[in-house]
Coordinates of C-alpha atoms in Angstrom, one line a residue:
M1 CA -57.7 31.8 24.0
P2 CA -58.5 29.7 21.0
A3 CA -56.4 31.4 18.5
T4 CA -53.3 31.0 21.2
T5 CA -54.0 27.3 21.6
V6 CA -53.8 26.7 17.9
L7 CA -50.4 28.8 17.6
R8 CA -48.5 27.1 20.1
P9 CA -48.6 23.5 18.4
R10 CA -47.8 25.0 15.1
S11 CA -44.9 26.8 16.5
R12 CA -43.6 23.8 18.2
T13 CA -43.9 22.0 14.6
L14 CA -42.1 24.8 13.2
I15 CA -39.0 24.5 15.7
I16 CA -38.7 21.1 15.4
A17 CA -38.6 20.8 11.4
A18 CA -36.1 23.5 11.7
T19 CA -34.2 21.6 14.4
V20 CA -34.1 18.2 12.6
P21 CA -32.0 19.4 9.6
L22 CA -29.2 20.7 12.0
A23 CA -29.1 17.9 13.8
L24 CA -28.6 15.7 10.8
A25 CA -26.0 17.9 9.3
A26 CA -24.3 17.8 13.0
L27 CA -24.3 13.8 12.9
L28 CA -23.2 13.8 9.3
A29 CA -20.5 16.2 10.2
D30 CA -19.5 14.0 13.4
D31 CA -19.4 10.9 11.1
V32 CA -17.1 12.6 8.3
R33 CA -14.8 13.5 11.3
V34 CA -14.8 10.3 12.7
R35 CA -14.1 9.1 9.5
R36 CA -11.2 11.2 8.8
Q37 CA -10.0 10.2 12.2
L38 CA -10.0 6.5 11.9
D39 CA -8.1 6.9 8.1
A40 CA -5.6 9.0 9.9
A41 CA -5.0 6.2 12.6
R42 CA -4.8 3.5 10.1
K43 CA -2.2 5.0 7.8
D44 CA 1.9 4.9 8.9
P45 CA 2.9 7.7 10.7
L46 CA 6.4 7.8 9.2
T47 CA 5.2 7.7 5.8
G48 CA 1.8 8.5 5.5
L49 CA 1.1 5.3 3.6
P50 CA -2.0 2.8 4.6
G51 CA -1.2 -0.8 5.7
R52 CA -1.3 -4.3 4.5
D53 CA -5.1 -4.3 5.0
A54 CA -5.6 -1.3 2.3
L55 CA -3.6 -2.7 0.0
M56 CA -5.2 -6.2 -0.2
D57 CA -8.5 -4.4 -0.4
R58 CA -7.6 -2.1 -3.6
T59 CA -5.9 -5.3 -5.5
E60 CA -9.0 -7.1 -4.7
R61 CA -10.9 -4.6 -6.3
L62 CA -8.4 -4.2 -9.2
V63 CA -8.3 -8.0 -9.7
R64 CA -12.2 -7.7 -10.8
T65 CA -12.2 -4.6 -12.8
H66 CA -8.5 -4.3 -14.3
R67 CA -6.8 -8.0 -14.2
E68 CA -5.1 -7.5 -17.9
Q69 CA -3.3 -4.2 -16.3
L70 CA -2.9 -5.1 -12.7
H71 CA 0.7 -5.3 -11.3
V72 CA 1.3 -5.8 -7.6
L73 CA 4.7 -5.2 -6.4
V74 CA 6.8 -5.7 -3.3
A75 CA 9.8 -3.3 -2.6
D76 CA 12.6 -3.8 0.0
A77 CA 15.0 -0.8 1.1
D78 CA 18.5 -2.7 1.2
G79 CA 20.9 -1.9 3.5
L80 CA 18.6 -0.1 6.2
K81 CA 20.6 -1.6 9.1
A82 CA 24.0 -0.2 7.8
V83 CA 22.2 3.4 7.6
N84 CA 20.8 3.0 11.3
D85 CA 23.7 2.0 12.5
S86 CA 26.2 4.4 11.1
L87 CA 24.1 7.3 11.3
G88 CA 21.5 6.5 13.9
H89 CA 17.6 5.7 13.5
A90 CA 16.8 8.9 12.4
A91 CA 18.6 8.9 9.2
G92 CA 16.8 5.4 8.6
D93 CA 13.6 6.8 9.5
A94 CA 14.5 9.5 6.7
L95 CA 15.2 7.1 4.3
I96 CA 12.1 5.1 4.7
A97 CA 9.8 8.1 4.7
V98 CA 11.2 9.4 1.2
I99 CA 11.3 6.0 -0.3
G100 CA 7.6 5.6 1.1
H101 CA 6.5 9.0 -0.2
R102 CA 8.1 8.5 -3.7
L103 CA 6.6 5.3 -4.2
G104 CA 3.1 6.8 -3.1
A105 CA 3.2 9.3 -5.6
W106 CA 4.4 6.8 -8.1
A107 CA 1.4 4.4 -7.7
A108 CA -1.4 7.3 -7.5
A109 CA -0.1 8.3 -10.7
R110 CA -1.0 4.7 -12.1
G111 CA -4.4 4.2 -10.8
G112 CA -3.2 2.4 -7.8
L113 CA -2.3 2.3 -4.2
A114 CA 1.1 2.1 -2.2
A115 CA 1.3 0.5 1.4
R116 CA 3.9 0.3 4.3
L117 CA 4.1 -3.6 4.8
G118 CA 6.3 -3.1 7.8
G119 CA 9.8 -2.5 8.4
D120 CA 11.9 -1.6 5.6
E121 CA 9.1 -3.4 3.2
F122 CA 6.6 -1.8 0.8
G123 CA 3.7 -2.8 -1.7
A124 CA 1.8 -1.2 -4.3
A125 CA -0.8 -2.5 -6.5
V126 CA -0.6 -0.6 -9.9
L127 CA -2.0 -0.5 -13.9
L128 CA 0.2 -0.9 -16.3
P129 CA -0.1 -2.1 -19.9
P130 CA 1.9 -5.4 -19.8
T131 CA 4.4 -4.4 -22.8
A132 CA 5.6 -1.3 -20.3
T133 CA 6.2 -3.4 -17.1
L134 CA 9.9 -3.8 -17.7
R135 CA 10.3 -0.1 -18.5
E136 CA 7.9 1.5 -15.9
I137 CA 9.7 -1.0 -13.2
A138 CA 13.1 0.1 -14.3
A139 CA 12.4 3.7 -14.2
L140 CA 10.7 3.4 -10.7
R141 CA 13.5 1.7 -9.4
E142 CA 15.9 4.8 -10.7
Q143 CA 13.3 7.0 -9.1
L144 CA 13.6 5.2 -5.6
E145 CA 17.2 5.2 -5.3
Q146 CA 17.7 8.7 -6.1
P147 CA 19.8 10.3 -3.2
V148 CA 18.6 11.8 -0.4
D149 CA 20.0 14.5 1.9
H150 CA 19.9 14.0 5.5
N151 CA 21.3 16.9 7.9
G152 CA 24.0 17.0 5.3
H153 CA 24.6 13.5 5.0
I154 CA 24.0 12.0 1.4
L155 CA 22.2 8.6 1.9
R156 CA 21.8 6.6 -1.2
P157 CA 19.4 4.1 -1.1
A158 CA 19.2 0.9 -2.6
V159 CA 15.9 -1.2 -3.5
S160 CA 15.0 -4.7 -4.5
I161 CA 11.6 -4.8 -6.5
G162 CA 9.8 -7.9 -6.9
T163 CA 6.3 -7.9 -9.4
A164 CA 3.4 -10.0 -10.0
R165 CA 1.1 -9.7 -13.1
A166 CA -2.3 -10.9 -12.7
V167 CA -2.3 -11.8 -16.3
D168 CA 0.7 -14.3 -15.5
L169 CA -1.3 -16.2 -12.8
P170 CA -4.3 -18.2 -13.2
D171 CA -7.3 -16.6 -13.3
A172 CA -8.5 -17.7 -9.7
A173 CA -5.2 -15.9 -8.3
G174 CA -6.6 -13.3 -5.7
A175 CA -4.9 -10.5 -4.1
S176 CA -2.9 -13.0 -1.7
R177 CA -1.5 -14.8 -4.2
L178 CA -0.4 -11.9 -6.1
L179 CA 1.5 -10.3 -3.2
R180 CA 3.1 -13.6 -2.4
G181 CA 4.6 -13.9 -5.7
A182 CA 5.6 -10.4 -5.4
D183 CA 7.5 -11.2 -2.5
M184 CA 9.1 -14.1 -3.7
A185 CA 10.1 -12.3 -6.7
M186 CA 11.5 -9.2 -4.4
Y187 CA 13.5 -12.0 -2.5
R188 CA 14.8 -13.8 -5.5
V189 CA 15.9 -10.4 -6.7
K190 CA 17.3 -9.2 -3.2
T191 CA 19.3 -12.4 -3.1
G192 CA 20.9 -12.0 -6.6
E193 CA 19.1 -15.3 -7.4
R194 CA 17.1 -13.5 -10.3
P195 CA 18.1 -10.1 -11.8
H196 CA 16.3 -6.7 -11.4
G197 CA 13.1 -6.6 -13.5
Y198 CA 12.6 -10.3 -12.4
L199 CA 8.7 -11.1 -12.7
A200 CA 6.8 -13.6 -10.4
T201 CA 5.6 -17.0 -12.1
R202 CA 2.8 -19.3 -11.2
H203 CA 5.6 -21.0 -8.7
D204 CA 6.4 -18.0 -6.6
A205 CA 2.9 -17.2 -6.2
Y206 CA 2.3 -20.5 -5.2
T207 CA 5.6 -21.5 -3.0
P208 CA 4.5 -23.1 0.4
T209 CA 4.5 -20.8 3.3
V210 CA 5.1 -21.4 7.2
H211 CA 2.7 -19.8 9.2
G212 CA 1.9 -17.3 6.1
R213 CA 5.5 -16.5 5.7
R214 CA 7.5 -17.3 2.7
P215 CA 10.7 -18.9 2.3
G216 CA 13.9 -17.5 3.4
R217 CA 12.2 -15.3 6.5
P218 CA 13.8 -15.2 9.3
G219 CA 12.2 -18.3 11.4
T220 CA 10.8 -20.1 8.6
H221 CA 13.4 -22.5 8.2
L222 CA 12.0 -23.6 4.6
P223 CA 14.5 -23.4 1.7
V224 CA 13.5 -21.6 -1.3
G225 CA 12.3 -23.7 -4.1

C-alpha cells in the first residue's frame, strides 16, 4: 500500500507535465489561426491588398528607418466609370484586380507595401534611390497600363500617379503628410495641371483639407491652391 500511494501522485505529475506543452501548443496554433483570419479580413477581397491603416503603419516605420529612400505614391485608375457603363461592373472589377496585383508585386519588390485606398485609388510606400524616382515611376505607369484581357474584351487601363518623397518635405512630415502630398500630386496629374512624373511639393503636402479630404474631391467645395 505505501508503494501505491507514492506512485499515484507521481503518475499524475507526469500526466500534467506531458499535457501542459500540448495545451500551450494548441493555444499557439489557435492564436496563429486567429491572426491569419484577422489579416485576411483586413485585406481587400478583390485585390488581396491591405487597406489604408496598413499603409500608414508601414509608412510611419519607413519614415523613421529609411527616410532618404522613402517614396509614397497614390495611383488612380482613370476611366473606370466608362468601363463599368459599357462592359459592366465585372469588367471594372477585373481591371481593379489586375492593377492591384501589379502594384502589389511592384511595391513588394522595392521593400514596400501597396494598399487599396478605396474605389479606384491605390497607395504604396516603397524604397527607391532619389536619383531613380522618375525612371521608376514612368516604368510603373507603363506596367500598370498594360492591356487586360477580360472575356475577350481588351481593356486598356489609364493610370494617374502622384508621388511624394520624404526627402522633399520637412523632417517632421510623417505618413499623413506624405500621403496627402502624393494624393494632391496625383490629382494635379489627373486634371492635366501637371505632367506625369510630377513630384509633390511642400505646398501639396500641407494643402488645407475639408473634413480630412483634399481639395477637388466631391463635397469639399474647396479650390485647388
